[in-house]
mmCIF file of C-alpha atoms in Angstrom:
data_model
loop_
_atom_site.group_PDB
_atom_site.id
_atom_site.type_symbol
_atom_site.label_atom_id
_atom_site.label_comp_id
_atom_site.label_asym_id
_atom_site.label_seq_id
_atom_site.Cartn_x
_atom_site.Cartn_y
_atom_site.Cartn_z
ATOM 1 C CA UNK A 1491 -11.708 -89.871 -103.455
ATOM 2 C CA UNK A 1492 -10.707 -92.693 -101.183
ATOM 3 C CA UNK A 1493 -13.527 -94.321 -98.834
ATOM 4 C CA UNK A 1494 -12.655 -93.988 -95.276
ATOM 5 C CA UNK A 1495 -14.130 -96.667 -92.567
ATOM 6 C CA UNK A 1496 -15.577 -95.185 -89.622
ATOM 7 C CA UNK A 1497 -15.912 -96.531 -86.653
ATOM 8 C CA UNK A 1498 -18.269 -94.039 -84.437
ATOM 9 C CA UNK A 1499 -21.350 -95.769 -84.932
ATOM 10 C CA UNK A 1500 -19.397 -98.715 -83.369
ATOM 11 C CA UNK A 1501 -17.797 -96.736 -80.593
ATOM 12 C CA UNK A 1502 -21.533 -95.261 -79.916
ATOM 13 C CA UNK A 1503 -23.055 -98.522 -80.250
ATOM 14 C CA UNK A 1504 -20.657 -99.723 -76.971
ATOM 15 C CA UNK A 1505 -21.006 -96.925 -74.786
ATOM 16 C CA UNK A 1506 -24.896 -97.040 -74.909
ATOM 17 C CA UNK A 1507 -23.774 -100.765 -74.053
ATOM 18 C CA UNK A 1508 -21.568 -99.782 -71.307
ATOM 19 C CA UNK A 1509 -24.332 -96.915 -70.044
ATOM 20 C CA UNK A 1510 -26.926 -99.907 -70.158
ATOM 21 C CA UNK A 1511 -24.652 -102.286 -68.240
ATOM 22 C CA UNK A 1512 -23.881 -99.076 -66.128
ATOM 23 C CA UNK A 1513 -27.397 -98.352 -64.859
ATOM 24 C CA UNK A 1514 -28.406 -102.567 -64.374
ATOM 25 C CA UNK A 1515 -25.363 -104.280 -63.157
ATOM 26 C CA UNK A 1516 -25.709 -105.336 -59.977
ATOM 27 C CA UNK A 1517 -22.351 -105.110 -58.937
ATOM 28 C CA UNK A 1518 -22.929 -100.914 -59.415
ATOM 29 C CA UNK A 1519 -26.136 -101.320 -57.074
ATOM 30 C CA UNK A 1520 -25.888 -98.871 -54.212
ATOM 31 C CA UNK A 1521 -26.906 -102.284 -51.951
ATOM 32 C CA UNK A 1522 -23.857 -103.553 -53.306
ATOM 33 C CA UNK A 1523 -21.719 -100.869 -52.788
ATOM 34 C CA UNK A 1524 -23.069 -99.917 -49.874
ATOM 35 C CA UNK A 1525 -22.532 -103.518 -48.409
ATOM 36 C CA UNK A 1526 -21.748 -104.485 -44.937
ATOM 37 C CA UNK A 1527 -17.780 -105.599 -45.829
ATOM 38 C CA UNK A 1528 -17.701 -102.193 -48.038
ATOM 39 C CA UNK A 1529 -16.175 -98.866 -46.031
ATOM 40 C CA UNK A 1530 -19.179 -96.901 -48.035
ATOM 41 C CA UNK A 1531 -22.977 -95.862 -46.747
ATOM 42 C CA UNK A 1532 -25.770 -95.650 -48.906
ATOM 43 C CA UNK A 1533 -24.987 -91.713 -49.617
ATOM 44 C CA UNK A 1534 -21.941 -92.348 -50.670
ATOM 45 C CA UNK A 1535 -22.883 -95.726 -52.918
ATOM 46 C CA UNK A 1536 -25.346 -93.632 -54.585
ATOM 47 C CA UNK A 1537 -22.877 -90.842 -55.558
ATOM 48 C CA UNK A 1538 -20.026 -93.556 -57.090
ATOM 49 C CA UNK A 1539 -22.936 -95.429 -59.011
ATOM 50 C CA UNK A 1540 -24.634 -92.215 -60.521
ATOM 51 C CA UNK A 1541 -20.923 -90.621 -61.048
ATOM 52 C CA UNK A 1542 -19.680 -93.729 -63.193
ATOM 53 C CA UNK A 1543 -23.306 -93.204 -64.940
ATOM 54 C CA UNK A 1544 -22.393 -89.757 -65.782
ATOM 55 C CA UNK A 1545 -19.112 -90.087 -66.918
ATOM 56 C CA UNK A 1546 -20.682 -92.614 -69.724
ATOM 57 C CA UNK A 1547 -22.506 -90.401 -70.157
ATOM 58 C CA UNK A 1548 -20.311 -87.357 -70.915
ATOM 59 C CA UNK A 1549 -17.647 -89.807 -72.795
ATOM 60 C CA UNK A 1550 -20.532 -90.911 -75.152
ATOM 61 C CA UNK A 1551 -21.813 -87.125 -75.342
ATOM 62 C CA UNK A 1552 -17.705 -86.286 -76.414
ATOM 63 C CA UNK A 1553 -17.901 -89.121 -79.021
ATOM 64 C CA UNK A 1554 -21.185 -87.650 -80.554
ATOM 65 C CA UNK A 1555 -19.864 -83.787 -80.350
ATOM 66 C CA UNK A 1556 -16.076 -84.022 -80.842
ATOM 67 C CA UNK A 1557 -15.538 -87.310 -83.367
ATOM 68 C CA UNK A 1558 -14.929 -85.694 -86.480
ATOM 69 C CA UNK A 1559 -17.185 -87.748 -89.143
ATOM 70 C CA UNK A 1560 -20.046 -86.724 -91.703
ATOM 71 C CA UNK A 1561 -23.040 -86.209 -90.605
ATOM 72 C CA UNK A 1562 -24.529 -88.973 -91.968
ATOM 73 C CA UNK A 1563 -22.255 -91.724 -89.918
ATOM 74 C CA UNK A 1564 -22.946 -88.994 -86.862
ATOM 75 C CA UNK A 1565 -26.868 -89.745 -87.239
ATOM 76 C CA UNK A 1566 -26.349 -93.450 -87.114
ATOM 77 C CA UNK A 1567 -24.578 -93.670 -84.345
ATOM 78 C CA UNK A 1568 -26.980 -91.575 -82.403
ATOM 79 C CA UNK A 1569 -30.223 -93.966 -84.145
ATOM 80 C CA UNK A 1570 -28.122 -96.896 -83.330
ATOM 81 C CA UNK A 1571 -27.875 -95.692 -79.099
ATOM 82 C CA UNK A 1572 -31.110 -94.517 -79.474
ATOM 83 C CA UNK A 1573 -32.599 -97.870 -80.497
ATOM 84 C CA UNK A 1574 -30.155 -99.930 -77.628
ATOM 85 C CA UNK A 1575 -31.242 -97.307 -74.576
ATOM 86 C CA UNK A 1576 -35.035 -97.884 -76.239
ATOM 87 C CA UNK A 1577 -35.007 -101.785 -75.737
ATOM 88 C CA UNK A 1578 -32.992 -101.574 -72.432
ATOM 89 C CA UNK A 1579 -35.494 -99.206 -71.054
ATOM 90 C CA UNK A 1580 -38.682 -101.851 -72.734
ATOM 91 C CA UNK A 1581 -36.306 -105.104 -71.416
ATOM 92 C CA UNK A 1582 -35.305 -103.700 -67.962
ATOM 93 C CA UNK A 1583 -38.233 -101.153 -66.244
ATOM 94 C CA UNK A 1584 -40.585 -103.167 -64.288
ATOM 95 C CA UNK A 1585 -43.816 -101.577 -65.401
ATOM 96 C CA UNK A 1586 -46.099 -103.680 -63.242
ATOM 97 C CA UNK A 1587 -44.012 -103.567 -59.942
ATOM 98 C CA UNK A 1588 -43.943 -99.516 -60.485
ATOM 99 C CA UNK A 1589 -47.462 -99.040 -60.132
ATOM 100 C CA UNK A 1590 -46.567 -94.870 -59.643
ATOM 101 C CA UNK A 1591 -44.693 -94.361 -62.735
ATOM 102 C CA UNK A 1592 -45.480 -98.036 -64.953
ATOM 103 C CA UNK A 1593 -48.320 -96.498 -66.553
ATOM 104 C CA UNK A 1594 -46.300 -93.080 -68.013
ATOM 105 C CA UNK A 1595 -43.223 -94.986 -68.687
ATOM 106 C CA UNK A 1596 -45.082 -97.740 -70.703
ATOM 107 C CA UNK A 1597 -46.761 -95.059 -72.504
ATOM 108 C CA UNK A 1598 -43.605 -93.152 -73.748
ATOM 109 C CA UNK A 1599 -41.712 -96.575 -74.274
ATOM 110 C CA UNK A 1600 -44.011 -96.718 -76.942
ATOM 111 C CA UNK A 1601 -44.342 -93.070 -77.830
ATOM 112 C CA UNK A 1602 -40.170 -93.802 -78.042
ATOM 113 C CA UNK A 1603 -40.455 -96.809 -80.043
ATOM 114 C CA UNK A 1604 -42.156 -94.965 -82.834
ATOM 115 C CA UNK A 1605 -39.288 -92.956 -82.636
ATOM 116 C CA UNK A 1606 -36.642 -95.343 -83.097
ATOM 117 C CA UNK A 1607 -38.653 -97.199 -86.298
ATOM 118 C CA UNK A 1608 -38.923 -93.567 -87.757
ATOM 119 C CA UNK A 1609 -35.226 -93.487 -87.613
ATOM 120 C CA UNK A 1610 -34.573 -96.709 -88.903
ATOM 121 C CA UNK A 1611 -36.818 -95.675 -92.030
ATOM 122 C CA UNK A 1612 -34.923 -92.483 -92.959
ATOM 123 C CA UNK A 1613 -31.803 -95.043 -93.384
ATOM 124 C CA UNK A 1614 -33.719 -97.869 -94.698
ATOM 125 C CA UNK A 1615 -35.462 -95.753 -96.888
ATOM 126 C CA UNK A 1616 -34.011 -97.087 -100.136
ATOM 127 C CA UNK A 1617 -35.020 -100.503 -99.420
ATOM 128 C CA UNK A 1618 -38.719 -99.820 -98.822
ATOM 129 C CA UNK A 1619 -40.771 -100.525 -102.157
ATOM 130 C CA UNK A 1620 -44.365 -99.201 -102.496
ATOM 131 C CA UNK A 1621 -46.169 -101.366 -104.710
#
């Protein structure tokens, strides 16, 4: 049996990127869109920025669903998004400035964070030694 390479994890890994960079880039900002020299209002700025965010979305939901790889590779490249969304959300929210939602957020940030070291155990699992 020959070992293939497979590169979903990968391709996972950069749309997570690209839905990061999406949802933060300033240049995607409906105050930038929605710009005195642009021909768009703030409607209209919202509905490009939250469409572009939603077709990441779907493309990385069509890598997960329709990439044909074991299951294995399949799990890592959903743990390996998981844990880039995680640290965007704990890098980028403003939990002090937020004082309606900072409190909730922070909480499942961490409730999430467990989450994302459990996953990183199942696959680091060999390499854990109880002495």
């Amino acid at each position: 049996m020959q070992a293939t390479r497979v590169g979903k994890p990968l391709v996972s890994a950069g749309l997570s990127l690209a839905l990061v960079l999406a949802l933060v880039l300033p240049g995607l900002s409906t105050q930038f869109l929605a710009g005195p020299t642009t021909p768009f209002d703030i409607v209209q700025a919202g509905a490009i920025h939250w469409l572009i965010v939603g077709a990441v979305l779907v493309l990385w939901l069509g890598v997960q669903l329709f990439w044909p790889a074991s299951a294995e590779v399949t799990k890592l490249g959903m743990a390996v998004s998981a844990t880039i969304l995680w640290l965007s959300l704990s890098i980028f929210f403003n939990f002090n400035g937020n004082p309606e939602f900072g409190g909730p957020v922070a909480f499942f940030t961490l409730a999430g964070g467990m989450g994302v070291v459990l996953l990183w155990t199942r696959f680091l699992a060999d390499d854990i030694a109880f002495f």
